[in-house]
Structures are given as C-alpha cells and as structure tokens.
C-alpha cells in the first residue's frame, strides 16, 4: 500500500529565503507525482505535475524534482514571499488510474 | 473560464437528514472524484467515476452515495448513515489518458457541518 510522507509538517521562514519541501513515497511504481497548494478553507491548486519519465519541472519560482528509485520528491521555492504562505501537498497515484494518495502536507508561513 | 464548481460552499444539516453536494465541471474531463478532508488526516477518497453511468467506491464510501448521469456532473449525497459527516468535501476531475495519469484539478470545496 502506497504511503506518502511530507517533512517538515510546518515551516516558518523570513521573506526572501529559498526553501525546500520534502515528499517521500513507499512504492516507486508511480505514473507521476503532483504538487498542490491549499489556502485555508479553499480547494487545492495544482502547482506542478512530474511524469515518471521526468526528473524535474519548473514553474516560475517553483522547481520540483523526482527521484523514483529513492522514493523522493522535493519542491524548491526560490525567494519566498508572504503570498507563498499556504499548505503544500504532494500526491501520487498508487499504480492505478489517478487514485491519488496524498501526504498530510507542509504548512508554510513566510513572514514579511 | 473552465473549471470545477462546487455548491453550496457552506451547508448545515441536522442529524438524520440527507444532504447532496453538487459538483459540475466544464473541462470535458472523463474522470471525477470526491475527497473528504479532516484536520490532521489529509485527503481521503470517497467515490470516483471514470465514465458516465459508472462509479467505484473509494476508501471511505460508507454513508455516502453518488451518481454520474452526465459527464459534467458528479453529485455526492451524504446520508444519515454517515456517522461523522462534519468535514470539508472536495471534488476533483481529470482527463483519462491511455497509459498515463493526467493532472488533477479541484473545486473550491464544500464545508458541511452537522448540528
């Protein structure tokens, strides 16, 4: 059974710092890995989708990497801003059609 | 604008009542999903549907029911049999891709409170 773990559970940084969020999964037979952002009381917003054949994806200040063999993905946020404050979740489909298994997320707070 | 619309955003229910949460998408996606989110527990899959008139139970289907009569719509009914229905409910959808898994998109959620 696929299990997804995110560390740290919470992170507080001053504005301008570069930071890394971690996501680990137990079964490396995945189709892809998706990173989401969730603001309080809102739905999830897709940030990046990395297919299993890819090693990384970039969107603006965000860069996500994927290492299937070690069961890890990282989300790198460059030059963090207060508007980046949110909960970040990673999710993987456990070998089937998009029955995503989610991590419990990392709550990020960026202080001005 | 294409997207997923969930309604109502907030819903209050008395014990013993059934309630239906609406989910509509205009993304032309084949697959639709319902998730439940509770504090500290992450997202859990309730039901999913890959095509019209077909749906499968997820990990926590007891006390819930769904229908998929139209491609665009996937309503979720929370029945009185659901023992702890107070939660945040999220609807999602994706395209079906042969041999791959597509990007998942979410609605804004519906918060159900049982009084």
GROMACS .gro file of C-alpha atoms in nm:
model
  227
    1UNK     CA    1   0.000   0.000   0.000
    2UNK     CA    2   0.136   0.336  -0.106
    3UNK     CA    3   0.218   0.574   0.176
    4UNK     CA    4   0.320   0.936   0.130
    5UNK     CA    5   0.506   1.135   0.395
    6UNK     CA    6   0.584   1.504   0.399
    7UNK     CA    7   0.850   1.660   0.614
    8UNK     CA    8   0.850   1.903   0.782
    9UNK     CA    9   0.488   1.931   0.890
   10UNK     CA   10   0.530   2.304   0.940
   11UNK     CA   11   0.790   2.558   0.836
   12UNK     CA   12   0.831   2.925   0.920
   13UNK     CA   13   1.082   3.141   0.730
   14UNK     CA   14   1.151   3.510   0.673
   15UNK     CA   15   1.071   3.661   0.337
   16UNK     CA   16   1.338   3.613   0.071
   17UNK     CA   17   1.466   3.275   0.183
   18UNK     CA   18   1.499   2.981  -0.054
   19UNK     CA   19   1.337   2.671   0.088
   20UNK     CA   20   1.283   2.301   0.020
   21UNK     CA   21   0.980   2.090   0.098
   22UNK     CA   22   1.016   1.713   0.102
   23UNK     CA   23   0.785   1.434  -0.008
   24UNK     CA   24   0.859   1.061   0.031
   25UNK     CA   25   0.661   0.768  -0.106
   26UNK     CA   26   0.698   0.395  -0.036
   27UNK     CA   27   0.610   0.241  -0.375
   28UNK     CA   28   0.829   0.364  -0.660
   29UNK     CA   29   0.595   0.227  -0.931
   30UNK     CA   30   0.421   0.557  -0.994
   31UNK     CA   31   0.283   0.725  -1.306
   32UNK     CA   32   0.351   1.075  -1.184
   33UNK     CA   33   0.373   1.298  -0.880
   34UNK     CA   34   0.174   1.616  -0.834
   35UNK     CA   35   0.234   1.911  -0.602
   36UNK     CA   36  -0.058   2.119  -0.479
   37UNK     CA   37  -0.107   2.433  -0.278
   38UNK     CA   38  -0.403   2.482  -0.043
   39UNK     CA   39  -0.500   2.811   0.119
   40UNK     CA   40  -0.713   2.797   0.438
   41UNK     CA   41  -1.072   2.699   0.363
   42UNK     CA   42  -1.004   2.663  -0.010
   43UNK     CA   43  -0.964   2.387  -0.261
   44UNK     CA   44  -0.632   2.256  -0.391
   45UNK     CA   45  -0.448   2.435  -0.667
   46UNK     CA   46  -0.220   2.228  -0.888
   47UNK     CA   47   0.135   2.365  -0.892
   48UNK     CA   48   0.341   2.109  -1.080
   49UNK     CA   49   0.295   1.765  -1.231
   50UNK     CA   50   0.602   1.548  -1.289
   51UNK     CA   51   0.560   1.243  -1.508
   52UNK     CA   52   0.751   0.930  -1.407
   53UNK     CA   53   0.987   0.973  -1.703
   54UNK     CA   54   1.086   1.324  -1.594
   55UNK     CA   55   1.337   1.433  -1.330
   56UNK     CA   56   1.210   1.784  -1.269
   57UNK     CA   57   0.958   2.050  -1.362
   58UNK     CA   58   0.977   2.425  -1.322
   59UNK     CA   59   0.715   2.695  -1.298
   60UNK     CA   60   0.829   3.045  -1.211
   61UNK     CA   61   0.995   3.038  -0.869
   62UNK     CA   62   0.897   2.675  -0.816
   63UNK     CA   63   1.105   2.373  -0.908
   64UNK     CA   64   1.002   2.016  -0.834
   65UNK     CA   65   1.232   1.717  -0.867
   66UNK     CA   66   1.152   1.348  -0.871
   67UNK     CA   67   1.376   1.053  -0.783
   68UNK     CA   68   1.167   0.740  -0.826
   69UNK     CA   69   1.439   0.498  -0.721
   70UNK     CA   70   1.471   0.659  -0.378
   71UNK     CA   71   1.100   0.740  -0.348
   72UNK     CA   72   1.151   1.111  -0.306
   73UNK     CA   73   1.038   1.441  -0.448
   74UNK     CA   74   1.136   1.792  -0.343
   75UNK     CA   75   0.965   2.123  -0.406
   76UNK     CA   76   1.207   2.412  -0.416
   77UNK     CA   77   1.070   2.764  -0.366
   78UNK     CA   78   1.308   3.043  -0.455
   79UNK     CA   79   1.297   3.388  -0.295
   80UNK     CA   80   0.994   3.314  -0.080
   81UNK     CA   81   0.721   3.576  -0.039
   82UNK     CA   82   0.442   3.620   0.220
   83UNK     CA   83   0.195   3.521  -0.052
   84UNK     CA   84   0.357   3.177  -0.060
   85UNK     CA   85   0.214   3.107   0.286
   86UNK     CA   86  -0.014   2.804   0.247
   87UNK     CA   87  -0.018   2.428   0.293
   88UNK     CA   88   0.169   2.234   0.028
   89UNK     CA   89   0.068   1.878  -0.051
   90UNK     CA   90   0.220   1.613  -0.272
   91UNK     CA   91   0.025   1.321  -0.416
   92UNK     CA   92   0.097   1.007  -0.618
   93UNK     CA   93  -0.133   0.762  -0.795
   94UNK     CA   94  -0.060   0.417  -0.647
   95UNK     CA   95  -0.013   0.224  -0.970
   96UNK     CA   96  -0.372   0.271  -1.086
   97UNK     CA   97  -0.572   0.534  -1.264
   98UNK     CA   98  -0.537   0.853  -1.065
   99UNK     CA   99  -0.648   0.726  -0.727
  100UNK     CA  100  -0.413   0.970  -0.570
  101UNK     CA  101  -0.262   0.908  -0.230
  102UNK     CA  102  -0.192   1.235  -0.053
  103UNK     CA  103   0.061   1.334   0.203
  104UNK     CA  104  -0.065   1.532   0.504
  105UNK     CA  105   0.112   1.843   0.383
  106UNK     CA  106   0.364   2.103   0.494
  107UNK     CA  107   0.222   2.424   0.637
  108UNK     CA  108   0.443   2.712   0.526
  109UNK     CA  109   0.447   3.057   0.681
  110UNK     CA  110   0.659   3.328   0.519
  111UNK     CA  111   0.697   3.637   0.736
  112UNK     CA  112   0.749   3.985   0.589
  113UNK     CA  113  -1.349   3.014  -1.773
  114UNK     CA  114  -1.308   2.639  -1.743
  115UNK     CA  115  -1.317   2.487  -1.401
  116UNK     CA  116  -1.494   2.289  -1.133
  117UNK     CA  117  -1.786   2.441  -0.942
  118UNK     CA  118  -1.894   2.306  -0.607
  119UNK     CA  119  -2.208   2.416  -0.427
  120UNK     CA  120  -2.305   2.506  -0.170
  121UNK     CA  121  -1.987   2.640  -0.016
  122UNK     CA  122  -2.127   2.604   0.337
  123UNK     CA  123  -2.403   2.369   0.445
  124UNK     CA  124  -2.558   2.296   0.781
  125UNK     CA  125  -2.751   1.979   0.843
  126UNK     CA  126  -2.948   1.837   1.129
  127UNK     CA  127  -2.876   1.483   1.236
  128UNK     CA  128  -3.081   1.230   1.042
  129UNK     CA  129  -3.103   1.437   0.726
  130UNK     CA  130  -2.956   1.351   0.387
  131UNK     CA  131  -2.779   1.629   0.200
  132UNK     CA  132  -2.649   1.650  -0.156
  133UNK     CA  133  -2.334   1.834  -0.258
  134UNK     CA  134  -2.312   1.948  -0.618
  135UNK     CA  135  -2.004   1.923  -0.841
  136UNK     CA  136  -2.006   2.049  -1.200
  137UNK     CA  137  -1.710   2.071  -1.439
  138UNK     CA  138  -1.679   2.226  -1.784
  139UNK     CA  139  -1.329   2.093  -1.854
  140UNK     CA  140  -1.458   1.799  -2.060
  141UNK     CA  141  -1.288   1.564  -1.814
  142UNK     CA  142  -1.390   1.199  -1.808
  143UNK     CA  143  -1.297   1.115  -1.450
  144UNK     CA  144  -1.436   1.279  -1.138
  145UNK     CA  145  -1.364   1.226  -0.769
  146UNK     CA  146  -1.491   1.310  -0.424
  147UNK     CA  147  -1.249   1.355  -0.135
  148UNK     CA  148  -1.306   1.428   0.229
  149UNK     CA  149  -1.061   1.640   0.428
  150UNK     CA  150  -1.041   1.640   0.806
  151UNK     CA  151  -0.789   1.834   1.016
  152UNK     CA  152  -0.467   1.639   1.058
  153UNK     CA  153  -0.583   1.345   0.842
  154UNK     CA  154  -0.519   1.458   0.490
  155UNK     CA  155  -0.747   1.381   0.198
  156UNK     CA  156  -0.939   1.055   0.176
  157UNK     CA  157  -1.115   0.924  -0.133
  158UNK     CA  158  -1.491   0.867  -0.104
  159UNK     CA  159  -1.602   0.776  -0.458
  160UNK     CA  160  -1.470   0.814  -0.810
  161UNK     CA  161  -1.609   0.780  -1.159
  162UNK     CA  162  -1.413   0.722  -1.478
  163UNK     CA  163  -1.704   0.739  -1.723
  164UNK     CA  164  -2.072   0.826  -1.728
  165UNK     CA  165  -2.303   0.579  -1.553
  166UNK     CA  166  -2.013   0.410  -1.377
  167UNK     CA  167  -1.852   0.477  -1.038
  168UNK     CA  168  -1.644   0.294  -0.777
  169UNK     CA  169  -1.610   0.314  -0.403
  170UNK     CA  170  -1.305   0.475  -0.258
  171UNK     CA  171  -1.153   0.419   0.084
  172UNK     CA  172  -1.436   0.565   0.293
  173UNK     CA  173  -1.759   0.516   0.092
  174UNK     CA  174  -1.983   0.404   0.379
  175UNK     CA  175  -2.265   0.650   0.439
  176UNK     CA  176  -2.222   0.822   0.103
  177UNK     CA  177  -2.378   0.777  -0.240
  178UNK     CA  178  -2.309   0.924  -0.585
  179UNK     CA  179  -2.447   0.930  -0.937
  180UNK     CA  180  -2.291   1.007  -1.274
  181UNK     CA  181  -2.571   1.062  -1.522
  182UNK     CA  182  -2.389   1.334  -1.713
  183UNK     CA  183  -2.022   1.378  -1.793
  184UNK     CA  184  -2.023   1.724  -1.637
  185UNK     CA  185  -2.188   1.636  -1.306
  186UNK     CA  186  -2.098   1.414  -1.010
  187UNK     CA  187  -2.320   1.489  -0.708
  188UNK     CA  188  -2.242   1.343  -0.366
  189UNK     CA  189  -2.517   1.257  -0.117
  190UNK     CA  190  -2.421   1.239   0.249
  191UNK     CA  191  -2.676   1.010   0.406
  192UNK     CA  192  -2.792   0.982   0.764
  193UNK     CA  193  -2.588   0.661   0.785
  194UNK     CA  194  -2.264   0.859   0.778
  195UNK     CA  195  -2.165   0.868   1.143
  196UNK     CA  196  -1.936   1.170   1.137
  197UNK     CA  197  -2.024   1.382   0.835
  198UNK     CA  198  -1.886   1.716   0.951
  199UNK     CA  199  -1.593   1.779   0.716
  200UNK     CA  200  -1.462   1.967   0.416
  201UNK     CA  201  -1.557   1.796   0.089
  202UNK     CA  202  -1.356   1.839  -0.229
  203UNK     CA  203  -1.450   1.744  -0.583
  204UNK     CA  204  -1.183   1.687  -0.848
  205UNK     CA  205  -1.156   1.585  -1.211
  206UNK     CA  206  -0.901   1.478  -1.469
  207UNK     CA  207  -0.874   1.363  -1.828
  208UNK     CA  208  -0.833   0.993  -1.899
  209UNK     CA  209  -0.502   0.925  -2.068
  210UNK     CA  210  -0.403   0.587  -2.205
  211UNK     CA  211  -0.103   0.457  -2.014
  212UNK     CA  212  -0.060   0.777  -1.815
  213UNK     CA  213  -0.218   0.967  -1.529
  214UNK     CA  214  -0.341   1.318  -1.602
  215UNK     CA  215  -0.326   1.630  -1.392
  216UNK     CA  216  -0.591   1.652  -1.122
  217UNK     CA  217  -0.793   1.971  -1.076
  218UNK     CA  218  -1.002   2.060  -0.772
  219UNK     CA  219  -1.306   2.268  -0.692
  220UNK     CA  220  -1.319   2.517  -0.407
  221UNK     CA  221  -1.479   2.274  -0.164
  222UNK     CA  222  -1.798   2.246   0.040
  223UNK     CA  223  -1.793   2.264   0.419
  224UNK     CA  224  -2.064   2.052   0.582
  225UNK     CA  225  -2.150   2.098   0.947
  226UNK     CA  226  -2.391   1.871   1.131
  227UNK     CA  227  -2.575   2.047   1.410
   0.00000   0.00000   0.00000
